[in-house]
Structure formats: C-alpha cells, structure tokens
Backbone atoms as SQL, in Angstrom:
CREATE TABLE atoms (id INTEGER PRIMARY KEY, chain TEXT, resi INTEGER, resn TEXT, atom TEXT, x REAL, y REAL, z REAL);
INSERT INTO atoms VALUES
  (1, 'A', 1, 'MET', 'N', 198.294, -16.715, 123.502),
  (2, 'A', 1, 'MET', 'CA', 199.362, -16.270, 122.632),
  (3, 'A', 1, 'MET', 'C', 200.660, -16.289, 123.426),
  (4, 'A', 2, 'SER', 'N', 201.665, -16.885, 122.898),
  (5, 'A', 2, 'SER', 'CA', 202.936, -16.968, 123.613),
  (6, 'A', 2, 'SER', 'C', 203.843, -15.810, 123.220),
  (7, 'A', 3, 'VAL', 'N', 204.808, -15.557, 124.066),
  (8, 'A', 3, 'VAL', 'CA', 205.768, -14.488, 123.821),
  (9, 'A', 3, 'VAL', 'C', 206.728, -14.929, 122.730),
  (10, 'A', 4, 'PRO', 'N', 206.912, -14.099, 121.683),
  (11, 'A', 4, 'PRO', 'CA', 207.859, -14.462, 120.628),
  (12, 'A', 4, 'PRO', 'C', 209.256, -14.710, 121.190),
  (13, 'A', 5, 'ASN', 'N', 209.991, -15.609, 120.542),
  (14, 'A', 5, 'ASN', 'CA', 211.317, -16.023, 121.008),
  (15, 'A', 5, 'ASN', 'C', 212.334, -14.893, 121.076),
  (16, 'A', 6, 'GLU', 'N', 212.175, -13.860, 120.243),
  (17, 'A', 6, 'GLU', 'CA', 213.199, -12.820, 120.217),
  (18, 'A', 6, 'GLU', 'C', 213.165, -11.919, 121.448),
  (19, 'A', 7, 'PHE', 'N', 212.164, -12.049, 122.309),
  (20, 'A', 7, 'PHE', 'CA', 212.124, -11.258, 123.530),
  (21, 'A', 7, 'PHE', 'C', 212.994, -11.916, 124.584),
  (22, 'A', 8, 'ASN', 'N', 214.089, -11.318, 124.901),
  (23, 'A', 8, 'ASN', 'CA', 214.919, -11.797, 126.003),
  (24, 'A', 8, 'ASN', 'C', 215.749, -10.650, 126.536),
  (25, 'A', 9, 'ARG', 'N', 216.420, -10.886, 127.620),
  (26, 'A', 9, 'ARG', 'CA', 217.151, -9.819, 128.294),
  (27, 'A', 9, 'ARG', 'C', 218.284, -9.231, 127.464),
  (28, 'A', 10, 'THR', 'N', 218.741, -9.910, 126.448),
  (29, 'A', 10, 'THR', 'CA', 219.862, -9.394, 125.669),
  (30, 'A', 10, 'THR', 'C', 219.413, -8.449, 124.567),
  (31, 'A', 11, 'LEU', 'N', 218.128, -8.325, 124.336),
  (32, 'A', 11, 'LEU', 'CA', 217.639, -7.495, 123.242),
  (33, 'A', 11, 'LEU', 'C', 216.945, -6.229, 123.728),
  (34, 'A', 12, 'ALA', 'N', 217.496, -5.556, 124.693),
  (35, 'A', 12, 'ALA', 'CA', 216.840, -4.377, 125.242),
  (36, 'A', 12, 'ALA', 'C', 217.083, -3.127, 124.400),
  (37, 'A', 13, 'THR', 'N', 217.113, -3.261, 123.078),
  (38, 'A', 13, 'THR', 'CA', 217.188, -2.087, 122.217),
  (39, 'A', 13, 'THR', 'C', 215.827, -1.414, 122.241),
  (40, 'A', 14, 'SER', 'N', 215.772, -0.161, 121.842),
  (41, 'A', 14, 'SER', 'CA', 214.488, 0.542, 121.885),
  (42, 'A', 14, 'SER', 'C', 213.456, -0.100, 120.966),
  (43, 'A', 15, 'ASP', 'N', 213.881, -0.629, 119.823),
  (44, 'A', 15, 'ASP', 'CA', 212.928, -1.265, 118.913),
  (45, 'A', 15, 'ASP', 'C', 212.405, -2.582, 119.476),
  (46, 'A', 16, 'ALA', 'N', 213.271, -3.372, 120.099),
  (47, 'A', 16, 'ALA', 'CA', 212.823, -4.621, 120.728),
  (48, 'A', 16, 'ALA', 'C', 211.917, -4.322, 121.914),
  (49, 'A', 17, 'LEU', 'N', 212.250, -3.300, 122.654),
  (50, 'A', 17, 'LEU', 'CA', 211.433, -2.879, 123.785),
  (51, 'A', 17, 'LEU', 'C', 210.055, -2.430, 123.304),
  (52, 'A', 18, 'LEU', 'N', 210.026, -1.640, 122.248),
  (53, 'A', 18, 'LEU', 'CA', 208.760, -1.196, 121.669),
  (54, 'A', 18, 'LEU', 'C', 207.927, -2.388, 121.231),
  (55, 'A', 19, 'GLU', 'N', 208.558, -3.337, 120.559),
  (56, 'A', 19, 'GLU', 'CA', 207.846, -4.526, 120.089),
  (57, 'A', 19, 'GLU', 'C', 207.227, -5.289, 121.263),
  (58, 'A', 20, 'ARG', 'N', 207.976, -5.434, 122.333),
  (59, 'A', 20, 'ARG', 'CA', 207.471, -6.157, 123.508),
  (60, 'A', 20, 'ARG', 'C', 206.333, -5.397, 124.175),
  (61, 'A', 21, 'ILE', 'N', 206.444, -4.089, 124.229),
  (62, 'A', 21, 'ILE', 'CA', 205.386, -3.259, 124.810),
  (63, 'A', 21, 'ILE', 'C', 204.109, -3.388, 123.997),
  (64, 'A', 22, 'LEU', 'N', 204.219, -3.317, 122.680),
  (65, 'A', 22, 'LEU', 'CA', 203.034, -3.444, 121.827),
  (66, 'A', 22, 'LEU', 'C', 202.404, -4.820, 121.972),
  (67, 'A', 23, 'PHE', 'N', 203.226, -5.850, 122.100),
  (68, 'A', 23, 'PHE', 'CA', 202.725, -7.209, 122.310),
  (69, 'A', 23, 'PHE', 'C', 201.943, -7.278, 123.622),
  (70, 'A', 24, 'SER', 'N', 202.493, -6.711, 124.681),
  (71, 'A', 24, 'SER', 'CA', 201.839, -6.721, 125.990),
  (72, 'A', 24, 'SER', 'C', 200.516, -5.959, 125.947),
  (73, 'A', 25, 'LEU', 'N', 200.510, -4.799, 125.321),
  (74, 'A', 25, 'LEU', 'CA', 199.280, -4.011, 125.234),
  (75, 'A', 25, 'LEU', 'C', 198.204, -4.756, 124.460),
  (76, 'A', 26, 'ASP', 'N', 198.604, -5.444, 123.400),
  (77, 'A', 26, 'ASP', 'CA', 197.660, -6.246, 122.628),
  (78, 'A', 26, 'ASP', 'C', 197.107, -7.395, 123.471),
  (79, 'A', 27, 'GLU', 'N', 197.981, -8.049, 124.219),
  (80, 'A', 27, 'GLU', 'CA', 197.563, -9.157, 125.094),
  (81, 'A', 27, 'GLU', 'C', 196.499, -8.711, 126.093),
  (82, 'A', 28, 'ASP', 'N', 196.626, -7.489, 126.585),
  (83, 'A', 28, 'ASP', 'CA', 195.718, -6.993, 127.619),
  (84, 'A', 28, 'ASP', 'C', 194.583, -6.142, 127.060),
  (85, 'A', 29, 'LYS', 'N', 194.420, -6.197, 125.741),
  (86, 'A', 29, 'LYS', 'CA', 193.293, -5.554, 125.070),
  (87, 'A', 29, 'LYS', 'C', 193.259, -4.028, 125.225),
  (88, 'A', 30, 'ALA', 'N', 194.435, -3.415, 125.228),
  (89, 'A', 30, 'ALA', 'CA', 194.492, -1.953, 125.201),
  (90, 'A', 30, 'ALA', 'C', 193.886, -1.489, 123.880),
  (91, 'A', 31, 'GLU', 'N', 193.242, -0.346, 123.908),
  (92, 'A', 31, 'GLU', 'CA', 192.551, 0.155, 122.723),
  (93, 'A', 31, 'GLU', 'C', 193.248, 1.389, 122.156),
  (94, 'A', 32, 'ASP', 'N', 193.016, 1.616, 120.867),
  (95, 'A', 32, 'ASP', 'CA', 193.508, 2.813, 120.179),
  (96, 'A', 32, 'ASP', 'C', 194.990, 3.066, 120.450),
  (97, 'A', 33, 'VAL', 'N', 195.803, 2.050, 120.229),
  (98, 'A', 33, 'VAL', 'CA', 197.245, 2.148, 120.479),
  (99, 'A', 33, 'VAL', 'C', 197.895, 2.959, 119.357),
  (100, 'A', 34, 'VAL', 'N', 198.639, 3.984, 119.754),
  (101, 'A', 34, 'VAL', 'CA', 199.334, 4.847, 118.799),
  (102, 'A', 34, 'VAL', 'C', 200.806, 4.922, 119.204),
  (103, 'A', 35, 'VAL', 'N', 201.686, 4.767, 118.222),
  (104, 'A', 35, 'VAL', 'CA', 203.128, 4.902, 118.448),
  (105, 'A', 35, 'VAL', 'C', 203.585, 6.210, 117.820),
  (106, 'A', 36, 'ILE', 'N', 204.283, 7.008, 118.601),
  (107, 'A', 36, 'ILE', 'CA', 204.858, 8.255, 118.103),
  (108, 'A', 36, 'ILE', 'C', 206.375, 8.080, 118.148),
  (109, 'A', 37, 'HIS', 'N', 206.998, 8.155, 116.987),
  (110, 'A', 37, 'HIS', 'CA', 208.443, 7.950, 116.894),
  (111, 'A', 37, 'HIS', 'C', 209.162, 9.262, 117.218),
  (112, 'A', 38, 'LEU', 'N', 209.997, 9.228, 118.244),
  (113, 'A', 38, 'LEU', 'CA', 210.678, 10.429, 118.729),
  (114, 'A', 38, 'LEU', 'C', 212.173, 10.435, 118.449),
  (115, 'A', 39, 'ARG', 'N', 212.702, 9.330, 117.948),
  (116, 'A', 39, 'ARG', 'CA', 214.149, 9.225, 117.718),
  (117, 'A', 39, 'ARG', 'C', 214.620, 10.390, 116.844),
  (118, 'A', 40, 'GLY', 'N', 215.642, 11.077, 117.323),
  (119, 'A', 40, 'GLY', 'CA', 216.184, 12.206, 116.582),
  (120, 'A', 40, 'GLY', 'C', 215.446, 13.514, 116.824),
  (121, 'A', 41, 'LYS', 'N', 214.325, 13.462, 117.555),
  (122, 'A', 41, 'LYS', 'CA', 213.544, 14.671, 117.822),
  (123, 'A', 41, 'LYS', 'C', 213.697, 15.145, 119.261),
  (124, 'A', 42, 'THR', 'N', 214.021, 14.221, 120.156),
  (125, 'A', 42, 'THR', 'CA', 214.185, 14.554, 121.568),
  (126, 'A', 42, 'THR', 'C', 215.116, 13.540, 122.221),
  (127, 'A', 43, 'GLU', 'N', 215.763, 13.959, 123.268),
  (128, 'A', 43, 'GLU', 'CA', 216.642, 13.064, 124.031),
  (129, 'A', 43, 'GLU', 'C', 215.839, 12.212, 125.016),
  (130, 'A', 44, 'MET', 'N', 214.582, 12.573, 125.226),
  (131, 'A', 44, 'MET', 'CA', 213.747, 11.940, 126.239),
  (132, 'A', 44, 'MET', 'C', 213.551, 10.444, 126.004),
  (133, 'A', 45, 'ALA', 'N', 213.261, 10.062, 124.766),
  (134, 'A', 45, 'ALA', 'CA', 212.981, 8.661, 124.437),
  (135, 'A', 45, 'ALA', 'C', 213.023, 8.500, 122.926),
  (136, 'A', 46, 'ASP', 'N', 213.077, 7.240, 122.476),
  (137, 'A', 46, 'ASP', 'CA', 213.021, 6.958, 121.042),
  (138, 'A', 46, 'ASP', 'C', 211.587, 6.806, 120.551),
  (139, 'A', 47, 'HIS', 'N', 210.702, 6.342, 121.443),
  (140, 'A', 47, 'HIS', 'CA', 209.306, 6.106, 121.067),
  (141, 'A', 47, 'HIS', 'C', 208.396, 6.488, 122.223),
  (142, 'A', 48, 'MET', 'N', 207.188, 6.920, 121.866),
  (143, 'A', 48, 'MET', 'CA', 206.140, 7.140, 122.848),
  (144, 'A', 48, 'MET', 'C', 204.934, 6.326, 122.397),
  (145, 'A', 49, 'VAL', 'N', 204.320, 5.618, 123.330),
  (146, 'A', 49, 'VAL', 'CA', 203.133, 4.828, 123.031),
  (147, 'A', 49, 'VAL', 'C', 201.992, 5.400, 123.851),
  (148, 'A', 50, 'VAL', 'N', 200.861, 5.633, 123.190),
  (149, 'A', 50, 'VAL', 'CA', 199.663, 6.128, 123.854),
  (150, 'A', 50, 'VAL', 'C', 198.554, 5.126, 123.586),
  (151, 'A', 51, 'CYS', 'N', 197.828, 4.741, 124.639),
  (152, 'A', 51, 'CYS', 'CA', 196.730, 3.792, 124.468),
  (153, 'A', 51, 'CYS', 'C', 195.663, 4.052, 125.520),
  (154, 'A', 52, 'SER', 'N', 194.547, 3.354, 125.384),
  (155, 'A', 52, 'SER', 'CA', 193.432, 3.511, 126.312),
  (156, 'A', 52, 'SER', 'C', 193.009, 2.177, 126.882),
  (157, 'A', 53, 'GLY', 'N', 192.473, 2.247, 128.095),
  (158, 'A', 53, 'GLY', 'CA', 191.774, 1.137, 128.724),
  (159, 'A', 53, 'GLY', 'C', 190.350, 1.598, 128.965),
  (160, 'A', 54, 'ARG', 'N', 189.403, 0.673, 129.002),
  (161, 'A', 54, 'ARG', 'CA', 187.994, 1.049, 129.108),
  (162, 'A', 54, 'ARG', 'C', 187.591, 1.570, 130.484),
  (163, 'A', 55, 'SER', 'N', 188.355, 1.272, 131.518),
  (164, 'A', 55, 'SER', 'CA', 188.003, 1.675, 132.882),
  (165, 'A', 55, 'SER', 'C', 189.282, 1.900, 133.680),
  (166, 'A', 56, 'SER', 'N', 189.136, 2.494, 134.854),
  (167, 'A', 56, 'SER', 'CA', 190.299, 2.691, 135.732),
  (168, 'A', 56, 'SER', 'C', 190.946, 1.361, 136.082),
  (169, 'A', 57, 'ARG', 'N', 190.110, 0.364, 136.310),
  (170, 'A', 57, 'ARG', 'CA', 190.628, -0.968, 136.653),
  (171, 'A', 57, 'ARG', 'C', 191.449, -1.546, 135.495),
  (172, 'A', 58, 'GLN', 'N', 190.949, -1.417, 134.256),
  (173, 'A', 58, 'GLN', 'CA', 191.695, -1.948, 133.123),
  (174, 'A', 58, 'GLN', 'C', 192.984, -1.157, 132.894),
  (175, 'A', 59, 'VAL', 'N', 192.932, 0.154, 133.071),
  (176, 'A', 59, 'VAL', 'CA', 194.137, 0.979, 132.927),
  (177, 'A', 59, 'VAL', 'C', 195.211, 0.506, 133.905),
  (178, 'A', 60, 'ALA', 'N', 194.819, 0.279, 135.161),
  (179, 'A', 60, 'ALA', 'CA', 195.770, -0.195, 136.174),
  (180, 'A', 60, 'ALA', 'C', 196.291, -1.587, 135.837),
  (181, 'A', 61, 'SER', 'N', 195.414, -2.461, 135.360),
  (182, 'A', 61, 'SER', 'CA', 195.812, -3.828, 135.015),
  (183, 'A', 61, 'SER', 'C', 196.780, -3.854, 133.831),
  (184, 'A', 62, 'ILE', 'N', 196.469, -3.099, 132.783),
  (185, 'A', 62, 'ILE', 'CA', 197.358, -3.004, 131.618),
  (186, 'A', 62, 'ILE', 'C', 198.747, -2.544, 132.073),
  (187, 'A', 63, 'SER', 'N', 198.770, -1.537, 132.927),
  (188, 'A', 63, 'SER', 'CA', 200.029, -0.969, 133.413),
  (189, 'A', 63, 'SER', 'C', 200.806, -1.964, 134.261),
  (190, 'A', 64, 'ASP', 'N', 200.121, -2.611, 135.206),
  (191, 'A', 64, 'ASP', 'CA', 200.779, -3.598, 136.077),
  (192, 'A', 64, 'ASP', 'C', 201.408, -4.724, 135.275),
  (193, 'A', 65, 'LYS', 'N', 200.643, -5.268, 134.338),
  (194, 'A', 65, 'LYS', 'CA', 201.144, -6.403, 133.553),
  (195, 'A', 65, 'LYS', 'C', 202.310, -5.993, 132.662),
  (196, 'A', 66, 'LEU', 'N', 202.238, -4.800, 132.098),
  (197, 'A', 66, 'LEU', 'CA', 203.340, -4.323, 131.262),
  (198, 'A', 66, 'LEU', 'C', 204.623, -4.203, 132.083),
  (199, 'A', 67, 'VAL', 'N', 204.527, -3.611, 133.253),
  (200, 'A', 67, 'VAL', 'CA', 205.699, -3.453, 134.120),
  (201, 'A', 67, 'VAL', 'C', 206.268, -4.820, 134.499),
  (202, 'A', 68, 'GLU', 'N', 205.402, -5.772, 134.836),
  (203, 'A', 68, 'GLU', 'CA', 205.851, -7.129, 135.188),
  (204, 'A', 68, 'GLU', 'C', 206.561, -7.802, 134.017),
  (205, 'A', 69, 'ARG', 'N', 206.001, -7.676, 132.819),
  (206, 'A', 69, 'ARG', 'CA', 206.591, -8.320, 131.637),
  (207, 'A', 69, 'ARG', 'C', 207.945, -7.706, 131.281),
  (208, 'A', 70, 'LEU', 'N', 208.054, -6.390, 131.383),
  (209, 'A', 70, 'LEU', 'CA', 209.333, -5.741, 131.077),
  (210, 'A', 70, 'LEU', 'C', 210.403, -6.153, 132.077),
  (211, 'A', 71, 'LYS', 'N', 210.022, -6.316, 133.326),
  (212, 'A', 71, 'LYS', 'CA', 210.965, -6.777, 134.355),
  (213, 'A', 71, 'LYS', 'C', 211.404, -8.212, 134.059),
  (214, 'A', 72, 'ALA', 'N', 210.441, -9.083, 133.723),
  (215, 'A', 72, 'ALA', 'CA', 210.750, -10.493, 133.457),
  (216, 'A', 72, 'ALA', 'C', 211.569, -10.670, 132.178),
  (217, 'A', 73, 'ASP', 'N', 211.224, -9.934, 131.129),
  (218, 'A', 73, 'ASP', 'CA', 211.858, -10.139, 129.823),
  (219, 'A', 73, 'ASP', 'C', 213.175, -9.391, 129.646),
  (220, 'A', 74, 'PHE', 'N', 213.274, -8.196, 130.224),
  (221, 'A', 74, 'PHE', 'CA', 214.446, -7.357, 129.998),
  (222, 'A', 74, 'PHE', 'C', 215.180, -6.970, 131.274),
  (223, 'A', 75, 'GLY', 'N', 214.619, -7.298, 132.422),
  (224, 'A', 75, 'GLY', 'CA', 215.223, -6.883, 133.682),
  (225, 'A', 75, 'GLY', 'C', 215.076, -5.395, 133.939),
  (226, 'A', 76, 'ILE', 'N', 214.098, -4.768, 133.295),
  (227, 'A', 76, 'ILE', 'CA', 213.890, -3.325, 133.416),
  (228, 'A', 76, 'ILE', 'C', 212.944, -3.032, 134.574),
  (229, 'A', 77, 'SER', 'N', 213.379, -2.158, 135.464),
  (230, 'A', 77, 'SER', 'CA', 212.506, -1.666, 136.536),
  (231, 'A', 77, 'SER', 'C', 211.939, -0.330, 136.075),
  (232, 'A', 78, 'SER', 'N', 210.761, -0.367, 135.490),
  (233, 'A', 78, 'SER', 'CA', 210.139, 0.836, 134.944),
  (234, 'A', 78, 'SER', 'C', 209.680, 1.767, 136.056),
  (235, 'A', 79, 'LYS', 'N', 209.724, 3.048, 135.773),
  (236, 'A', 79, 'LYS', 'CA', 209.184, 4.048, 136.692),
  (237, 'A', 79, 'LYS', 'C', 207.721, 4.271, 136.321),
  (238, 'A', 80, 'VAL', 'N', 206.842, 4.287, 137.321),
  (239, 'A', 80, 'VAL', 'CA', 205.400, 4.380, 137.077),
  (240, 'A', 80, 'VAL', 'C', 204.824, 5.542, 137.875),
  (241, 'A', 81, 'GLU', 'N', 203.992, 6.340, 137.223),
  (242, 'A', 81, 'GLU', 'CA', 203.292, 7.449, 137.877),
  (243, 'A', 81, 'GLU', 'C', 201.805, 7.355, 137.561),
  (244, 'A', 82, 'GLY', 'N', 200.956, 7.633, 138.545),
  (245, 'A', 82, 'GLY', 'CA', 199.521, 7.747, 138.319),
  (246, 'A', 82, 'GLY', 'C', 198.713, 6.478, 138.441),
  (247, 'A', 83, 'LYS', 'N', 199.339, 5.369, 138.825),
  (248, 'A', 83, 'LYS', 'CA', 198.617, 4.091, 138.850),
  (249, 'A', 83, 'LYS', 'C', 197.484, 4.079, 139.863),
  (250, 'A', 84, 'ASP', 'N', 197.657, 4.731, 140.997),
  (251, 'A', 84, 'ASP', 'CA', 196.633, 4.697, 142.041),
  (252, 'A', 84, 'ASP', 'C', 195.312, 5.303, 141.576),
  (253, 'A', 85, 'ALA', 'N', 195.365, 6.376, 140.809),
  (254, 'A', 85, 'ALA', 'CA', 194.139, 7.012, 140.315),
  (255, 'A', 85, 'ALA', 'C', 193.527, 6.218, 139.163),
  (256, 'A', 86, 'GLY', 'N', 194.367, 5.649, 138.309),
  (257, 'A', 86, 'GLY', 'CA', 193.873, 4.842, 137.200),
  (258, 'A', 86, 'GLY', 'C', 193.276, 5.624, 136.047),
  (259, 'A', 87, 'ASP', 'N', 193.498, 6.943, 136.018),
  (260, 'A', 87, 'ASP', 'CA', 192.992, 7.752, 134.908),
  (261, 'A', 87, 'ASP', 'C', 194.035, 7.898, 133.804),
  (262, 'A', 88, 'TRP', 'N', 195.279, 8.104, 134.223),
  (263, 'A', 88, 'TRP', 'CA', 196.395, 8.302, 133.303),
  (264, 'A', 88, 'TRP', 'C', 197.626, 7.731, 133.992),
  (265, 'A', 89, 'VAL', 'N', 198.151, 6.660, 133.445),
  (266, 'A', 89, 'VAL', 'CA', 199.354, 6.046, 134.005),
  (267, 'A', 89, 'VAL', 'C', 200.494, 6.259, 133.024),
  (268, 'A', 90, 'LEU', 'N', 201.601, 6.786, 133.531),
  (269, 'A', 90, 'LEU', 'CA', 202.799, 6.979, 132.732),
  (270, 'A', 90, 'LEU', 'C', 203.812, 5.925, 133.154),
  (271, 'A', 91, 'ILE', 'N', 204.333, 5.192, 132.176),
  (272, 'A', 91, 'ILE', 'CA', 205.342, 4.166, 132.425),
  (273, 'A', 91, 'ILE', 'C', 206.593, 4.558, 131.654),
  (274, 'A', 92, 'ASP', 'N', 207.662, 4.812, 132.385),
  (275, 'A', 92, 'ASP', 'CA', 208.941, 5.176, 131.781),
  (276, 'A', 92, 'ASP', 'C', 209.807, 3.926, 131.741),
  (277, 'A', 93, 'ALA', 'N', 209.925, 3.350, 130.540),
  (278, 'A', 93, 'ALA', 'CA', 210.718, 2.133, 130.361),
  (279, 'A', 93, 'ALA', 'C', 212.067, 2.454, 129.729),
  (280, 'A', 94, 'GLY', 'N', 212.525, 3.673, 129.902),
  (281, 'A', 94, 'GLY', 'CA', 213.814, 4.066, 129.336),
  (282, 'A', 94, 'GLY', 'C', 213.643, 4.676, 127.962),
  (283, 'A', 95, 'ASP', 'N', 213.926, 3.909, 126.924),
  (284, 'A', 95, 'ASP', 'CA', 213.830, 4.419, 125.556),
  (285, 'A', 95, 'ASP', 'C', 212.409, 4.457, 125.018),
  (286, 'A', 96, 'VAL', 'N', 211.459, 3.940, 125.777),
  (287, 'A', 96, 'VAL', 'CA', 210.051, 3.975, 125.373),
  (288, 'A', 96, 'VAL', 'C', 209.229, 4.479, 126.557),
  (289, 'A', 97, 'ILE', 'N', 208.425, 5.500, 126.303),
  (290, 'A', 97, 'ILE', 'CA', 207.511, 6.051, 127.301),
  (291, 'A', 97, 'ILE', 'C', 206.106, 5.590, 126.921),
  (292, 'A', 98, 'VAL', 'N', 205.353, 5.070, 127.892),
  (293, 'A', 98, 'VAL', 'CA', 203.999, 4.571, 127.631),
  (294, 'A', 98, 'VAL', 'C', 203.011, 5.370, 128.469),
  (295, 'A', 99, 'HIS', 'N', 201.943, 5.833, 127.820),
  (296, 'A', 99, 'HIS', 'CA', 200.845, 6.515, 128.500),
  (297, 'A', 99, 'HIS', 'C', 199.604, 5.650, 128.327),
  (298, 'A', 100, 'VAL', 'N', 198.991, 5.255, 129.439),
  (299, 'A', 100, 'VAL', 'CA', 197.757, 4.470, 129.403),
  (300, 'A', 100, 'VAL', 'C', 196.665, 5.340, 130.022),
  (301, 'A', 101, 'PHE', 'N', 195.637, 5.639, 129.239),
  (302, 'A', 101, 'PHE', 'CA', 194.573, 6.558, 129.653),
  (303, 'A', 101, 'PHE', 'C', 193.213, 5.865, 129.719),
  (304, 'A', 102, 'ARG', 'N', 192.309, 6.439, 130.510),
  (305, 'A', 102, 'ARG', 'CA', 190.888, 6.189, 130.304),
  (306, 'A', 102, 'ARG', 'C', 190.512, 7.063, 129.112),
  (307, 'A', 103, 'PRO', 'N', 189.566, 6.627, 128.252),
  (308, 'A', 103, 'PRO', 'CA', 189.278, 7.354, 127.005),
  (309, 'A', 103, 'PRO', 'C', 188.952, 8.838, 127.195),
  (310, 'A', 104, 'GLU', 'N', 188.137, 9.167, 128.189),
  (311, 'A', 104, 'GLU', 'CA', 187.751, 10.574, 128.361),
  (312, 'A', 104, 'GLU', 'C', 188.920, 11.436, 128.830),
  (313, 'A', 105, 'VAL', 'N', 189.841, 10.872, 129.578),
  (314, 'A', 105, 'VAL', 'CA', 191.036, 11.608, 130.014),
  (315, 'A', 105, 'VAL', 'C', 191.974, 11.808, 128.822),
  (316, 'A', 106, 'ARG', 'N', 192.099, 10.789, 128.008),
  (317, 'A', 106, 'ARG', 'CA', 192.934, 10.890, 126.794),
  (318, 'A', 106, 'ARG', 'C', 192.391, 11.964, 125.862),
  (319, 'A', 107, 'GLU', 'N', 191.084, 11.992, 125.696),
  (320, 'A', 107, 'GLU', 'CA', 190.454, 12.996, 124.831),
  (321, 'A', 107, 'GLU', 'C', 190.701, 14.404, 125.378),
  (322, 'A', 108, 'PHE', 'N', 190.636, 14.557, 126.683),
  (323, 'A', 108, 'PHE', 'CA', 190.835, 15.864, 127.303),
  (324, 'A', 108, 'PHE', 'C', 192.257, 16.386, 127.062),
  (325, 'A', 109, 'TYR', 'N', 193.257, 15.553, 127.290),
  (326, 'A', 109, 'TYR', 'CA', 194.651, 16.000, 127.182),
  (327, 'A', 109, 'TYR', 'C', 195.197, 15.996, 125.759),
  (328, 'A', 110, 'GLN', 'N', 194.681, 15.138, 124.895),
  (329, 'A', 110, 'GLN', 'CA', 195.100, 15.070, 123.487),
  (330, 'A', 110, 'GLN', 'C', 196.629, 15.077, 123.341),
  (331, 'A', 111, 'LEU', 'N', 197.259, 14.204, 124.083),
  (332, 'A', 111, 'LEU', 'CA', 198.719, 14.128, 124.122),
  (333, 'A', 111, 'LEU', 'C', 199.343, 13.883, 122.749),
  (334, 'A', 112, 'GLU', 'N', 198.694, 13.060, 121.933),
  (335, 'A', 112, 'GLU', 'CA', 199.247, 12.763, 120.606),
  (336, 'A', 112, 'GLU', 'C', 199.432, 14.032, 119.785),
  (337, 'A', 113, 'LYS', 'N', 198.488, 14.956, 119.866),
  (338, 'A', 113, 'LYS', 'CA', 198.563, 16.179, 119.063),
  (339, 'A', 113, 'LYS', 'C', 199.756, 17.047, 119.445),
  (340, 'A', 114, 'MET', 'N', 200.153, 16.985, 120.716),
  (341, 'A', 114, 'MET', 'CA', 201.309, 17.774, 121.158),
  (342, 'A', 114, 'MET', 'C', 202.600, 17.314, 120.502),
  (343, 'A', 115, 'TRP', 'N', 202.688, 16.021, 120.182),
  (344, 'A', 115, 'TRP', 'CA', 203.934, 15.452, 119.687),
  (345, 'A', 115, 'TRP', 'C', 203.969, 15.276, 118.180),
  (346, 'A', 116, 'MET', 'N', 202.868, 15.591, 117.498),
  (347, 'A', 116, 'MET', 'CA', 202.875, 15.496, 116.037),
  (348, 'A', 116, 'MET', 'C', 203.482, 16.768, 115.462),
  (349, 'A', 117, 'PRO', 'N', 204.234, 16.647, 114.369),
  (350, 'A', 117, 'PRO', 'CA', 204.812, 17.837, 113.739),
  (351, 'A', 117, 'PRO', 'C', 203.729, 18.830, 113.326),
  (352, 'A', 118, 'ALA', 'N', 204.037, 20.115, 113.424),
  (353, 'A', 118, 'ALA', 'CA', 203.090, 21.162, 113.053),
  (354, 'A', 118, 'ALA', 'C', 202.662, 21.001, 111.601),
  (355, 'A', 119, 'GLY', 'N', 201.392, 21.245, 111.344),
  (356, 'A', 119, 'GLY', 'CA', 200.873, 21.186, 109.987),
  (357, 'A', 119, 'GLY', 'C', 200.551, 19.796, 109.482),
  (358, 'A', 120, 'THR', 'N', 200.666, 18.783, 110.328),
  (359, 'A', 120, 'THR', 'CA', 200.321, 17.430, 109.905),
  (360, 'A', 120, 'THR', 'C', 199.111, 16.959, 110.684),
  (361, 'A', 121, 'SER', 'N', 198.403, 16.024, 110.115),
  (362, 'A', 121, 'SER', 'CA', 197.206, 15.532, 110.788),
  (363, 'A', 121, 'SER', 'C', 197.343, 14.098, 111.241),
  (364, 'A', 122, 'GLY', 'N', 198.421, 13.421, 110.881),
  (365, 'A', 122, 'GLY', 'CA', 198.486, 12.023, 111.275),
  (366, 'A', 122, 'GLY', 'C', 199.842, 11.375, 111.137),
  (367, 'A', 123, 'THR', 'N', 200.852, 11.917, 111.757),
  (368, 'A', 123, 'THR', 'CA', 202.158, 11.282, 111.656),
  (369, 'A', 123, 'THR', 'C', 202.363, 10.203, 112.710),
  (370, 'A', 124, 'ALA', 'N', 201.484, 10.151, 113.697),
  (371, 'A', 124, 'ALA', 'CA', 201.569, 9.059, 114.665),
  (372, 'A', 124, 'ALA', 'C', 201.159, 7.779, 113.962),
  (373, 'A', 125, 'THR', 'N', 201.702, 6.669, 114.383),
  (374, 'A', 125, 'THR', 'CA', 201.436, 5.389, 113.746),
  (375, 'A', 125, 'THR', 'C', 200.484, 4.566, 114.589),
  (376, 'A', 126, 'PRO', 'N', 199.202, 4.435, 114.154),
  (377, 'A', 126, 'PRO', 'CA', 198.321, 3.543, 114.900),
  (378, 'A', 126, 'PRO', 'C', 198.733, 2.106, 114.642),
  (379, 'A', 127, 'THR', 'N', 198.644, 1.271, 115.658),
  (380, 'A', 127, 'THR', 'CA', 198.967, -0.138, 115.475),
  (381, 'A', 127, 'THR', 'C', 197.690, -0.898, 115.216),
  (382, 'A', 128, 'SER', 'N', 197.814, -2.057, 114.555),
  (383, 'A', 128, 'SER', 'CA', 196.607, -2.833, 114.291),
  (384, 'A', 128, 'SER', 'C', 196.521, -4.035, 115.170);
C-alpha cells in the first residue's frame, strides 16, 4: 500500500497528522485502534489515538515506524516514552498523542475510559 499523495510536509494540520498516523498504524497491523477527539476539551492535543500490538516487539516496531514516517512526511521529531520496555509507548506528535500498548497493559490502565465524557459508553471512535 502506498502513501496517499496528500501526505507531505506542508499539511501538518492535526487532521492530516491524524490521517497519516492511522495509515501508519494500519500498515503495521496495530489492533483495536481508537481515536479520541480532544479538540476544544484540552490544550494538550486535538486527538488521542490508542492501539495495541500483540507483543512487546510489535509495540516497539509500530512505534519506531510511526516516528520514522512522521519525520519523513512532516519533518516532525516526535517525543517517545516507554519504547525500551515495549509495554506502553507514548508518542507525542504535537497535536496528536499516540499510545501503543500490549493488550494486557491496555486492559489494566483502561486509558480510553478516562477520556470519555461521564455517563457515556462509547464516544471514542474505533477505526476500521
């Protein structure tokens, strides 16, 4: 699968960045990808993406490739935490924050539930 033409260094808007991140995660077979839209709710970021890799090795690989692609496509030097352990990697790409978990670590922390509005059961957007 090739990178869509609209990905280039001039389109570093949060929506274009999100689109590129989702494309990269799909390419690397990340599982259970969920997008939580934060625009207008926090100054931290416009979007948060949560996904899983099947093993520590896959979590690290998904993270490495995403960081490389964002650097190549947008010139973004993402900040990365947790890659050495491979259980939970946080990638700060500016307007989009990405969390890549091993499934059991994701289940333990239940990060998506923290960011969903109170009284709702599913405002996060799973991607297909």
